[in-house]
Tab-separated table of C-alpha atoms in Angstrom:
chain	number	residue	atom	x	y	z
W	125	MET	CA	109.724	118.980	22.465
W	126	THR	CA	108.812	121.985	24.530
W	127	ARG	CA	109.420	125.580	23.484
W	128	ASP	CA	112.313	125.839	25.956
W	129	GLU	CA	113.885	122.624	24.640
W	130	VAL	CA	113.693	123.893	21.062
W	131	ILE	CA	115.308	127.202	22.054
W	132	ALA	CA	118.042	125.471	24.094
W	133	LYS	CA	118.882	123.128	21.216
W	134	TRP	CA	118.909	126.051	18.754
W	135	ASN	CA	121.268	128.040	20.978
W	136	SER	CA	123.690	125.104	21.217
W	137	MET	CA	123.999	124.706	17.432
W	138	GLN	CA	126.205	126.223	14.743
W	139	PRO	CA	124.484	127.865	11.725
W	140	GLN	CA	125.025	124.855	9.426
W	141	GLU	CA	123.471	122.524	12.029
W	142	ARG	CA	120.520	124.905	12.347
W	143	ASP	CA	120.068	124.926	8.570
W	144	ILE	CA	119.953	121.114	8.471
W	145	TRP	CA	117.392	121.131	11.310
W	146	ILE	CA	115.184	123.632	9.462
W	147	ALA	CA	115.575	121.746	6.171
W	148	THR	CA	114.533	118.422	7.685
W	149	ASP	CA	111.960	119.325	10.335
W	150	VAL	CA	110.306	122.352	8.722
W	151	MET	CA	110.957	122.190	4.985
W	152	GLY	CA	110.528	118.421	4.703
W	153	TYR	CA	113.873	117.355	3.221
W	154	LYS	CA	115.710	114.229	4.320
W	155	ALA	CA	119.181	114.351	5.823
W	156	ASP	CA	121.836	112.642	3.713
W	157	ARG	CA	123.009	109.722	5.841
W	158	VAL	CA	126.125	109.212	3.699
W	159	ARG	CA	127.285	112.846	3.618
W	160	PRO	CA	126.823	114.535	7.018
W	161	GLY	CA	125.761	118.162	6.757
W	162	MET	CA	123.946	117.582	3.468
W	163	ILE	CA	120.299	116.991	2.540
W	164	ILE	CA	118.593	115.074	-0.242
W	165	ASN	CA	116.860	117.574	-2.527
W	166	SER	CA	113.567	117.057	-4.357
W	167	LYS	CA	115.420	115.490	-7.315
W	168	GLY	CA	117.144	112.931	-5.090
W	169	TYR	CA	120.575	114.564	-5.132
W	170	SER	CA	122.771	115.285	-2.129
W	171	THR	CA	123.197	119.023	-1.651
W	172	SER	CA	123.887	121.649	0.985
W	173	PRO	CA	120.751	123.047	2.628
W	174	ALA	CA	119.811	126.672	2.055
W	175	MET	CA	121.281	129.018	4.659
W	176	TYR	CA	117.931	129.474	6.386
W	177	SER	CA	119.366	130.762	9.673
W	178	THR	CA	121.645	133.404	8.113
W	179	ASP	CA	120.121	134.416	4.745
W	180	ILE	CA	116.892	136.411	4.842
W	181	GLY	CA	115.873	135.147	1.398
W	182	ALA	CA	116.115	131.536	2.562
W	183	ALA	CA	114.325	132.411	5.813
W	184	TRP	CA	111.533	133.928	3.714
W	185	GLU	CA	111.080	130.497	2.077
W	186	VAL	CA	110.490	129.115	5.585
W	187	SER	CA	107.810	131.718	6.284
W	188	GLN	CA	106.154	130.939	2.930
W	189	LYS	CA	105.855	127.276	3.895
W	190	TYR	CA	103.226	128.160	6.494
W	191	PRO	CA	100.160	128.931	4.356
W	192	ILE	CA	100.213	125.216	3.521
W	193	MET	CA	100.458	124.380	7.229
W	194	THR	CA	97.338	126.428	8.158
W	195	LEU	CA	99.238	129.420	9.502
W	196	SER	CA	97.539	132.507	8.258
W	197	ARG	CA	99.854	135.420	8.887
W	198	THR	CA	103.512	136.153	9.623
W	199	GLN	CA	104.865	139.360	11.109
W	200	ILE	CA	108.523	140.205	11.527
W	201	PHE	CA	109.448	143.361	13.348
W	202	GLU	CA	112.516	145.023	14.824
W	203	ILE	CA	112.382	145.303	18.600
W	204	SER	CA	115.645	147.231	18.816
W	205	PRO	CA	118.710	147.582	16.581
W	206	VAL	CA	119.987	144.266	17.968
W	207	GLU	CA	116.819	142.173	18.353
W	208	TYR	CA	114.002	141.003	16.088
W	209	SER	CA	110.799	139.108	16.664
W	210	CYS	CA	108.766	136.860	14.438
W	211	THR	CA	105.140	136.041	15.115
W	212	PHE	CA	103.080	133.382	13.357
W	213	TRP	CA	99.306	133.445	13.829
W	214	SER	CA	97.537	130.149	13.418
W	215	ASP	CA	93.942	129.602	12.423
W	216	VAL	CA	93.737	126.414	14.481
W	217	ASP	CA	96.329	126.603	17.243
W	218	SER	CA	96.128	128.128	20.669
W	219	GLY	CA	97.270	131.559	19.549
W	220	PRO	CA	100.292	133.404	18.200
W	221	ILE	CA	103.784	131.972	18.337
W	222	GLU	CA	106.145	134.853	19.024
W	223	VAL	CA	109.903	134.411	19.158
W	224	PRO	CA	112.561	137.090	19.728
W	225	ALA	CA	116.031	136.542	18.234
W	226	LYS	CA	119.203	138.409	17.259
W	227	THR	CA	118.303	138.497	13.562
W	228	ALA	CA	115.108	138.371	11.538
W	229	GLN	CA	116.285	135.112	9.928
W	230	GLU	CA	116.775	133.444	13.300
W	231	ALA	CA	113.406	134.704	14.531
W	232	VAL	CA	111.599	133.205	11.523
W	233	CYS	CA	113.423	129.872	11.719
W	234	LEU	CA	113.042	129.503	15.456
W	235	ALA	CA	109.333	130.383	15.348
W	236	ALA	CA	108.850	127.808	12.587
W	237	LEU	CA	110.646	125.103	14.571
W	238	ILE	CA	108.644	125.872	17.701
W	239	SER	CA	105.423	125.751	15.711
W	240	VAL	CA	106.254	122.420	14.080
W	241	LEU	CA	107.888	120.653	17.047
W	242	THR	CA	105.634	121.696	19.916
W	243	GLN	CA	102.354	121.216	18.037
W	244	GLY	CA	100.166	123.654	19.941
W	245	GLU	CA	101.302	123.191	23.544
W	246	GLY	CA	100.284	126.728	24.486
W	247	ILE	CA	103.493	128.151	23.089
W	248	GLU	CA	102.861	131.839	23.313
W	249	SER	CA	105.779	133.939	24.517
């Protein structure tokens, strides 16, 4: 996917759909094929995904996933009272991945998805 395709898909989704997307494509869980909207946790049980796109604590888990994936640094900052940006710096990619969003949680999740799904296509903002 391209950066624009990831953003377009994200913008067309509801928060629960976004959380499933993050859980499966970034966090590595499998979607539960029997119970839509659920994931299979590490113990093999069907459960709701964390609210990555709306809960800052869950979004922080997403940002913590990146040291394992060779990303060296994460920065989240407020652009204005109604917009945030998240930047991941990679040791091996083509440069920083910066994503503005309405909330810090969305910025983190969207930057993570772009990083994982575009795999270094020159995805700077």
